[in-house]
Short mmCIF file of C-alpha atoms in Angstrom, two decimals:
data_model
loop_
_atom_site.label_atom_id
_atom_site.label_comp_id
_atom_site.label_asym_id
_atom_site.label_seq_id
_atom_site.Cartn_x
_atom_site.Cartn_y
_atom_site.Cartn_z
CA MET A 4 -11.20 25.58 13.56
CA SER A 5 -13.89 23.28 14.97
CA GLN A 6 -14.49 19.97 13.23
CA PRO A 7 -17.91 19.00 11.86
CA ASP A 8 -20.05 16.64 13.89
CA PRO A 9 -19.37 13.11 12.52
CA ASP A 10 -23.08 12.25 12.26
CA ALA A 11 -23.97 15.40 10.35
CA TRP A 12 -20.85 14.97 8.24
CA ARG A 13 -21.91 11.38 7.50
CA ARG A 14 -25.09 12.60 5.80
CA GLN A 15 -23.06 15.05 3.76
CA VAL A 16 -20.64 12.30 2.65
CA ARG A 17 -23.48 9.94 1.74
CA GLN A 18 -25.16 12.60 -0.39
CA TRP A 19 -21.92 13.37 -2.21
CA LEU A 20 -21.09 9.70 -2.85
CA ALA A 21 -24.54 9.23 -4.40
CA THR A 22 -23.72 11.90 -6.97
CA VAL A 23 -20.53 10.19 -8.23
CA LEU A 24 -21.02 6.45 -7.64
CA GLU A 25 -23.64 3.74 -8.00
CA PRO A 26 -24.80 1.84 -4.89
CA VAL A 27 -23.51 -1.68 -4.33
CA PRO A 28 -25.97 -4.13 -5.97
CA ALA A 29 -28.13 -6.33 -3.77
CA PRO A 30 -26.51 -9.73 -3.05
CA GLU A 31 -28.90 -11.65 -5.29
CA SER A 32 -27.96 -9.48 -8.28
CA THR A 33 -24.20 -9.75 -7.75
CA ALA A 34 -22.35 -11.88 -10.29
CA GLN A 35 -21.09 -15.21 -8.97
CA ALA A 36 -17.56 -14.91 -10.29
CA ALA A 37 -15.64 -12.41 -8.18
CA ASP A 38 -12.16 -11.07 -8.81
CA LEU A 39 -10.09 -13.19 -6.44
CA ALA A 40 -6.66 -11.90 -7.45
CA VAL A 41 -4.51 -10.41 -4.69
CA PHE A 42 -2.39 -8.49 -7.20
CA HIS A 43 -3.67 -7.28 -10.54
CA ASN A 44 -2.96 -9.50 -13.51
CA LEU A 45 -4.16 -7.38 -16.43
CA PRO A 46 -2.84 -6.60 -19.91
CA GLU A 47 -1.33 -3.13 -20.20
CA ASP A 48 -4.28 -1.60 -22.06
CA GLU A 49 -6.77 -2.89 -19.44
CA GLU A 50 -4.52 -1.67 -16.62
CA ARG A 51 -4.47 1.81 -18.14
CA LEU A 52 -8.27 1.83 -18.42
CA LEU A 53 -8.52 0.79 -14.77
CA LEU A 54 -6.09 3.55 -13.78
CA ASP A 55 -8.22 6.08 -15.67
CA ARG A 56 -11.34 4.98 -13.74
CA CYS A 57 -9.51 5.16 -10.43
CA ARG A 58 -8.06 8.58 -11.17
CA ALA A 59 -11.46 10.00 -12.13
CA TYR A 60 -12.84 9.03 -8.71
CA GLN A 61 -9.75 10.24 -6.81
CA ARG A 62 -9.96 13.60 -8.56
CA ALA A 63 -13.63 13.96 -7.74
CA ARG A 64 -12.91 13.05 -4.12
CA PHE A 65 -10.05 15.57 -3.93
CA ASP A 66 -12.11 18.36 -5.49
CA ALA A 67 -14.93 17.71 -3.00
CA GLY A 68 -12.53 17.97 -0.05
CA TYR A 69 -12.58 14.29 0.95
CA GLN A 70 -8.95 13.39 0.21
CA ALA A 71 -6.25 13.17 2.91
CA LEU A 72 -8.85 13.60 5.63
CA THR A 73 -6.52 13.58 8.66
CA LEU A 74 -3.67 15.51 7.08
CA PRO A 75 -3.47 18.98 8.66
CA GLU A 76 -4.90 21.79 6.58
CA ASP A 77 -1.55 23.58 6.40
CA LYS A 78 -0.14 20.42 4.80
CA GLY A 79 -2.88 20.26 2.17
CA GLY A 80 -5.36 17.96 3.91
CA ALA A 81 -8.81 18.32 5.43
CA GLY A 82 -7.57 18.42 9.04
CA LEU A 83 -10.28 16.06 10.31
CA SER A 84 -10.15 13.27 12.90
CA ALA A 85 -9.69 9.53 12.55
CA ALA A 86 -13.39 9.19 13.39
CA HIS A 87 -14.20 11.05 10.19
CA VAL A 88 -11.99 8.61 8.25
CA ALA A 89 -13.97 5.71 9.72
CA VAL A 90 -17.25 7.40 8.81
CA PHE A 91 -16.15 7.99 5.23
CA ALA A 92 -14.98 4.38 4.84
CA GLN A 93 -18.29 3.08 6.18
CA GLU A 94 -20.34 5.20 3.81
CA GLU A 95 -18.05 4.48 0.87
CA SER A 96 -18.47 0.71 1.37
CA ALA A 97 -22.12 1.05 0.31
CA PHE A 98 -21.11 2.25 -3.15
CA GLU A 99 -19.31 0.71 -6.09
CA VAL A 100 -15.92 2.39 -5.81
CA PRO A 101 -13.63 1.71 -8.80
CA PRO A 102 -11.24 -1.11 -7.79
CA SER A 103 -7.99 0.59 -6.90
CA THR A 104 -4.48 -0.50 -7.84
CA GLU A 105 -1.19 -0.68 -5.98
CA LEU A 106 0.02 2.37 -7.92
CA ILE A 107 -2.99 4.48 -6.92
CA SER A 108 -2.58 3.44 -3.28
CA VAL A 109 1.16 4.20 -3.30
CA THR A 110 0.59 7.57 -4.96
CA VAL A 111 -2.21 8.81 -2.69
CA ARG A 112 -1.50 7.11 0.63
CA LEU A 113 2.28 6.90 0.65
CA VAL A 114 4.14 9.30 -1.62
CA ALA A 115 1.66 12.15 -1.35
CA MET A 116 1.67 11.88 2.43
CA ALA A 117 5.48 11.72 2.62
CA VAL A 118 5.89 14.80 0.41
CA SER A 119 3.17 16.62 2.37
CA LEU A 120 4.91 15.94 5.68
CA PHE A 121 8.56 16.36 4.70
CA GLY A 122 8.46 18.49 1.57
CA THR A 123 8.92 22.20 1.11
CA ASP A 124 5.99 24.52 0.47
CA GLU A 125 6.90 24.42 -3.21
CA GLN A 126 6.93 20.61 -3.22
CA ARG A 127 3.62 20.40 -1.40
CA HIS A 128 2.00 22.76 -3.88
CA GLY A 129 3.65 21.39 -7.01
CA HIS A 130 3.81 17.66 -6.26
CA ALA A 131 1.91 16.55 -3.15
CA ARG A 132 -1.30 18.17 -4.39
CA ALA A 133 -0.88 16.51 -7.80
CA PHE A 134 -0.27 13.14 -6.14
CA LEU A 135 -3.31 13.48 -3.88
CA ARG A 136 -5.43 14.29 -6.92
CA THR A 137 -3.62 11.62 -9.04
CA ASP A 138 -2.81 14.20 -11.71
CA LEU A 139 0.65 12.65 -11.28
CA LEU A 140 1.32 9.02 -10.34
CA ALA A 141 4.24 7.90 -8.19
CA CYS A 142 5.85 4.55 -7.40
CA GLN A 143 8.04 3.64 -4.45
CA LEU A 144 11.75 3.03 -5.12
CA PHE A 145 12.81 1.51 -1.80
CA SER A 146 13.58 -2.23 -1.97
CA GLU A 147 16.79 -3.52 -3.52
CA PRO A 148 18.05 -7.03 -4.40
CA GLY A 149 20.41 -6.93 -1.41
CA ALA A 150 18.28 -4.79 0.90
CA GLY A 151 14.78 -6.13 1.30
CA SER A 152 13.84 -6.55 4.95
CA ASP A 153 17.04 -4.72 5.93
CA LEU A 154 16.14 -1.62 3.95
CA ALA A 155 18.76 0.50 5.72
CA ALA A 156 21.43 -1.60 3.98
CA LEU A 157 20.52 -0.14 0.58
CA ARG A 158 23.40 0.48 -1.83
CA THR A 159 21.93 2.84 -4.41
CA ARG A 160 24.23 5.88 -4.27
CA ALA A 161 23.58 9.56 -4.86
CA ARG A 162 26.46 12.05 -5.06
CA GLN A 163 25.99 15.79 -5.26
CA ASP A 164 27.24 17.60 -8.34
CA GLY A 165 26.49 21.30 -8.03
CA ASP A 166 22.74 21.77 -7.74
CA GLU A 167 22.09 18.22 -8.96
CA TRP A 168 22.43 14.70 -7.57
CA VAL A 169 23.77 11.83 -9.68
CA ILE A 170 22.14 8.51 -8.80
CA ASP A 171 23.34 4.98 -9.59
CA GLY A 172 21.78 1.74 -8.38
CA GLN A 173 18.99 -0.78 -8.70
CA LYS A 174 15.53 -1.12 -7.15
CA VAL A 175 13.21 -4.12 -7.24
CA TRP A 176 9.56 -5.14 -6.64
CA THR A 177 8.37 -1.70 -7.74
CA SER A 178 4.62 -1.80 -8.36
CA GLY A 179 3.36 0.22 -11.30
CA ALA A 180 6.73 1.71 -12.26
CA GLN A 181 5.83 1.41 -15.94
CA PHE A 182 2.91 3.83 -15.45
CA ALA A 183 4.43 6.19 -12.87
CA ASP A 184 5.49 9.81 -13.47
CA TYR A 185 7.77 9.90 -10.41
CA GLY A 186 9.39 7.53 -7.98
CA LEU A 187 10.05 8.25 -4.30
CA LEU A 188 13.63 6.97 -4.04
CA LEU A 189 15.98 6.29 -1.15
CA ALA A 190 19.70 6.59 -1.86
CA ARG A 191 22.86 6.54 0.20
CA THR A 192 24.44 9.99 0.26
CA ASP A 193 26.92 9.50 3.11
CA PRO A 194 28.62 6.09 3.52
CA ASP A 195 30.79 7.26 6.42
CA VAL A 196 28.02 7.29 9.04
CA VAL A 197 25.85 4.47 10.39
CA LYS A 198 23.65 3.03 7.69
CA GLN A 199 20.39 4.64 8.82
CA ALA A 200 21.93 8.13 9.04
CA GLY A 201 23.38 8.34 5.54
CA ILE A 202 20.21 7.99 3.48
CA THR A 203 18.38 10.76 1.59
CA ALA A 204 14.99 10.73 -0.17
CA PHE A 205 14.36 12.07 -3.67
CA LEU A 206 11.55 12.37 -6.19
CA VAL A 207 12.94 10.91 -9.41
CA PRO A 208 11.18 11.57 -12.75
CA MET A 209 10.64 8.10 -14.24
CA ASN A 210 11.29 9.45 -17.75
CA ALA A 211 14.70 10.88 -16.79
CA PRO A 212 17.69 9.71 -18.87
CA GLY A 213 19.29 6.68 -17.24
CA VAL A 214 16.07 5.23 -15.73
CA GLU A 215 15.22 1.78 -17.10
CA VAL A 216 12.12 -0.18 -16.04
CA ARG A 217 12.05 -3.95 -16.56
CA PRO A 218 8.90 -5.97 -15.73
CA ILE A 219 9.11 -9.01 -13.46
CA ARG A 220 6.90 -11.88 -14.59
CA GLN A 221 4.92 -13.33 -11.69
CA MET A 222 3.99 -16.99 -11.29
CA SER A 223 0.35 -15.96 -11.79
CA GLY A 224 1.26 -14.72 -15.30
CA GLY A 225 1.04 -10.97 -14.68
CA ALA A 226 3.84 -8.42 -14.52
CA SER A 227 2.66 -5.70 -12.16
CA PHE A 228 6.05 -5.55 -10.40
CA ASN A 229 9.26 -4.23 -11.90
CA GLU A 230 12.96 -3.85 -11.33
CA VAL A 231 14.29 -0.35 -11.96
CA PHE A 232 17.87 0.43 -12.96
CA LEU A 233 19.35 3.90 -12.46
CA SER A 234 22.54 4.76 -14.33
CA GLY A 235 23.91 8.27 -13.91
CA VAL A 236 20.41 9.68 -13.34
CA ARG A 237 20.57 13.42 -12.65
CA VAL A 238 17.99 14.81 -10.22
CA PRO A 239 17.83 18.50 -9.28
CA ASP A 240 18.28 19.30 -5.59
CA ARG A 241 14.81 20.87 -5.55
CA LEU A 242 13.42 17.31 -5.80
CA ARG A 243 15.17 16.20 -2.62
CA ILE A 244 12.58 15.35 0.05
CA GLY A 245 13.68 16.43 3.52
CA ARG A 246 17.20 17.22 4.59
CA PRO A 247 20.24 15.28 3.37
CA GLY A 248 20.47 12.28 5.70
CA GLN A 249 16.78 12.47 6.68
CA GLY A 250 15.81 9.68 4.30
CA TRP A 251 15.45 7.04 7.02
CA GLU A 252 12.89 9.19 8.85
CA VAL A 253 11.02 9.71 5.57
CA ALA A 254 11.18 5.96 4.92
CA ASN A 255 9.83 5.01 8.36
CA ALA A 256 6.89 7.38 8.04
CA THR A 257 6.16 6.16 4.50
CA LEU A 258 6.37 2.48 5.50
CA ALA A 259 4.00 3.11 8.41
CA PHE A 260 1.50 4.60 5.96
CA GLU A 261 2.06 1.57 3.71
CA ARG A 262 1.30 -0.87 6.53
CA THR A 263 -1.84 1.04 7.38
CA ALA A 264 -2.91 1.00 3.71
CA SER A 265 -2.08 -2.71 3.41
CA GLY A 266 -3.98 -3.57 6.55
CA SER A 267 -7.06 -1.45 6.04
CA GLY A 268 -7.22 -0.37 2.41
CA ASN A 269 -10.56 -0.21 0.60
CA ARG A 270 -9.31 -2.12 -2.41
CA ARG A 271 -10.48 -5.71 -2.42
CA LYS A 272 -7.46 -8.01 -2.20
CA GLY A 273 -8.17 -11.63 -3.01
CA GLY A 274 -11.06 -13.71 -1.75
CA THR A 275 -13.06 -12.93 1.37
CA PHE A 276 -15.07 -14.93 3.91
CA PRO A 277 -18.34 -14.44 1.94
CA ASP A 278 -16.57 -15.86 -1.14
CA VAL A 279 -15.42 -18.94 0.80
CA LEU A 280 -18.89 -19.41 2.27
CA ALA A 281 -20.43 -19.19 -1.21
CA LEU A 282 -17.89 -21.74 -2.44
CA ALA A 283 -18.73 -24.15 0.40
CA ARG A 284 -22.42 -23.84 -0.38
CA SER A 285 -21.93 -24.41 -4.10
CA LEU A 286 -19.95 -27.57 -3.34
CA GLY A 287 -22.52 -28.82 -0.84
CA ARG A 288 -20.00 -28.86 2.01
CA THR A 289 -21.71 -26.68 4.62
CA GLY A 290 -23.15 -29.70 6.41
CA ASP A 291 -19.70 -31.12 7.17
CA PRO A 292 -18.88 -30.33 10.85
CA LEU A 293 -15.16 -29.94 10.11
CA VAL A 294 -15.91 -27.54 7.26
CA ARG A 295 -18.28 -25.59 9.50
CA GLN A 296 -15.51 -25.34 12.10
CA ARG A 297 -13.05 -23.99 9.53
CA LEU A 298 -15.64 -21.50 8.27
CA ALA A 299 -16.39 -20.31 11.79
CA ASP A 300 -12.68 -19.83 12.50
CA LEU A 301 -12.28 -17.82 9.29
CA TYR A 302 -15.32 -15.68 10.10
CA VAL A 303 -14.02 -14.88 13.59
CA ARG A 304 -10.61 -13.89 12.20
CA ALA A 305 -12.22 -11.64 9.59
CA ALA A 306 -14.39 -10.00 12.24
CA LEU A 307 -11.41 -9.48 14.57
CA ARG A 308 -9.40 -7.86 11.80
CA ALA A 309 -12.30 -5.53 10.92
CA ALA A 310 -12.72 -4.57 14.58
CA THR A 311 -8.98 -3.93 14.97
CA VAL A 312 -8.85 -1.77 11.86
CA ASP A 313 -11.80 0.24 13.16
CA ARG A 314 -10.23 0.61 16.62
CA VAL A 315 -6.91 1.77 15.16
CA ALA A 316 -8.69 4.29 12.93
CA ARG A 317 -10.67 5.70 15.82
CA THR A 318 -7.77 6.01 18.23
CA SER A 319 -5.16 7.36 15.82
CA ALA A 320 -4.40 10.99 16.40
CA ALA A 321 -5.77 13.19 13.66
CA GLY A 322 -2.98 13.97 11.24
CA GLY A 323 -0.46 11.94 13.19
CA ARG A 324 1.89 9.46 11.62
CA PRO A 325 0.88 5.80 12.01
CA GLY A 326 2.74 4.00 14.76
CA PRO A 327 3.46 0.32 15.43
CA GLU A 328 -0.26 -0.45 15.45
CA ALA A 329 -0.02 -0.29 11.65
CA SER A 330 2.15 -3.42 11.85
CA LEU A 331 -0.64 -5.23 13.67
CA THR A 332 -3.32 -4.47 11.07
CA LYS A 333 -0.95 -5.37 8.23
CA LEU A 334 0.04 -8.65 9.89
CA MET A 335 -3.61 -9.56 10.46
CA ALA A 336 -4.41 -8.79 6.82
CA SER A 337 -1.67 -11.04 5.41
CA GLU A 338 -2.55 -13.84 7.85
CA LEU A 339 -6.23 -13.63 6.90
CA LEU A 340 -5.41 -13.78 3.19
CA THR A 341 -3.30 -16.91 3.73
CA ARG A 342 -5.94 -18.69 5.79
CA THR A 343 -8.69 -17.74 3.36
CA GLY A 344 -6.78 -19.38 0.51
CA GLN A 345 -6.04 -22.47 2.61
CA VAL A 346 -9.72 -23.03 3.45
CA ALA A 347 -10.72 -22.55 -0.20
CA ALA A 348 -8.07 -25.04 -1.31
CA GLU A 349 -9.22 -27.60 1.28
CA LEU A 350 -12.80 -27.25 0.04
CA MET A 351 -11.91 -27.77 -3.61
CA GLY A 352 -9.17 -30.35 -3.44
CA ALA A 353 -8.00 -31.20 -6.96
CA ARG A 354 -10.51 -28.82 -8.50
CA ILE A 355 -8.20 -25.93 -7.72
CA SER A 356 -5.46 -27.21 -10.03
CA ALA A 357 -7.49 -27.29 -13.25
CA ASP A 358 -10.27 -25.24 -14.80
CA THR A 359 -13.32 -27.52 -14.82
CA GLY A 360 -15.66 -24.77 -15.95
CA GLU A 361 -17.37 -24.53 -12.58
CA PRO A 362 -17.84 -20.84 -11.70
CA GLY A 363 -15.78 -19.49 -8.84
CA THR A 364 -13.44 -22.46 -8.47
CA PHE A 365 -10.30 -22.23 -10.61
CA ALA A 366 -10.33 -18.46 -10.03
CA TRP A 367 -9.03 -19.20 -6.53
CA THR A 368 -5.62 -19.98 -8.03
CA GLN A 369 -5.14 -16.22 -8.43
CA HIS A 370 -5.65 -15.85 -4.69
CA LEU A 371 -3.35 -18.72 -3.77
CA LEU A 372 -0.54 -17.51 -6.03
CA GLY A 373 -0.81 -13.92 -4.83
CA ALA A 374 -1.25 -14.37 -1.07
CA PRO A 375 2.43 -15.27 -0.36
CA GLY A 376 3.53 -11.99 -1.94
CA TYR A 377 1.31 -10.04 0.44
CA ARG A 378 3.35 -11.41 3.33
CA LEU A 379 6.27 -9.44 1.88
CA ALA A 380 4.54 -6.25 0.73
CA GLY A 381 4.84 -3.37 3.16
CA GLY A 382 7.47 -5.21 5.19
CA THR A 383 7.69 -8.96 5.81
CA ASP A 384 5.62 -10.67 8.47
CA GLN A 385 8.81 -11.25 10.45
CA ILE A 386 9.64 -7.54 10.45
CA GLN A 387 6.08 -6.72 11.60
CA ARG A 388 6.46 -9.14 14.52
CA ASN A 389 9.78 -7.55 15.46
CA LEU A 390 8.17 -4.09 15.46
CA ILE A 391 5.25 -5.28 17.57
CA GLY A 392 7.56 -7.08 19.98
CA GLU A 393 9.96 -4.18 20.46
CA ARG A 394 7.65 -1.17 20.23
CA VAL A 395 4.36 -2.50 21.62
CA LEU A 396 5.35 -5.32 23.98
CA LYS A 397 8.64 -3.59 24.92
CA LEU A 398 10.64 -6.80 24.52
CA PRO A 399 14.44 -6.57 24.33
CA PRO A 400 15.54 -5.62 20.80
CA GLU A 401 17.37 -8.08 18.60
CA PRO A 402 21.19 -7.95 18.83
CA ARG A 403 22.68 -5.44 16.38
CA VAL A 404 26.13 -5.88 14.88
CA ASP A 405 25.95 -3.11 12.29
CA ARG A 406 26.56 0.01 14.37
CA ALA A 407 29.75 0.92 12.52
CA PRO A 408 29.76 3.41 9.61
CA PHE A 409 28.23 1.85 6.51
CA SER A 410 31.53 1.97 4.58
CA GLN A 411 33.09 -0.29 7.24
CA LEU A 412 30.42 -2.98 7.17
CA PRO A 413 31.14 -6.33 5.47
CA GLY A 414 30.22 -6.41 1.81
CA ASP A 415 30.37 -2.68 1.19
#
């Protein structure tokens, strides 16, 4: 089936967006105080209201055929090219899209895609479609206290009991688990093979007996992350995603989608260059040559990241799984967030440590406290550099001492 011409399709997208969203206000009518938080820090009732707004837009987008644009049609997507994704993002940026959340992003961009690619026809129809439309919400149950960057060292176990699997273990840093219907979980099903080969993926109902969600209080005051305990949780085999032992392949594909989402997502994350520039102007610092130099450096980095995101989007194969280039966009995003906060802190000095009542100043603490966490989300900066070094630059891989079966490794 031939794809629509991107320019003609652009007009169609713009017309549809105008029917469901309001245009972005002119700069002079935009409120001074922007949301500078990297991660949401909202009370539960406000978070639920935000989720409702996000879901209403995602459902409208799905129903209009604009969700999962590059996913092949036989997998439930639109089967369009990366160029169409870029066009949609450009047109969408002119409208006031409801601010998304980590849970919405994980549901639509990660879990839905993983189930679409690796699931059965029944799973694609019954779950992937519901995730893409956000009729169901899903969190990601990957990281563990003892298996963060080395995810393949996870120790959550799943043993088969008839047509069910019994799962025991602990997950951590799970965004939105308290609101999720399902969790995409990785568990060790075979300890007698190398650690990457013995992992299987499952969809776990978050209301299943034995699932306990405990919030983790962040230093910014919010609790958007959680630790999840699983004690004798029974999951039917029909909720297994992929073959037994295929979990590492599912994980790699999902993490690549996560890095792409982290590096190029539409949701505003923290302060931006225009926010820093507005801050410098309000403080009367734009005449300082050193400040101007810092602002110019930040502007160039923001422009380079935007250009890289656009290039990756345009060159990605339609419907293909993101490759190591996703690590580059994610690394640039976390680096830009860090530098943005540093420049803002240098401009304000002591003002950043206390609320003086000046608009747009103390709010930067939310950015500064959240930016370090973004260097961990979607894989640490160090892991991204390893991936770029080994898979893009073709450098020699790091020495590996864990080639033995998992059950024979120290600490098991």
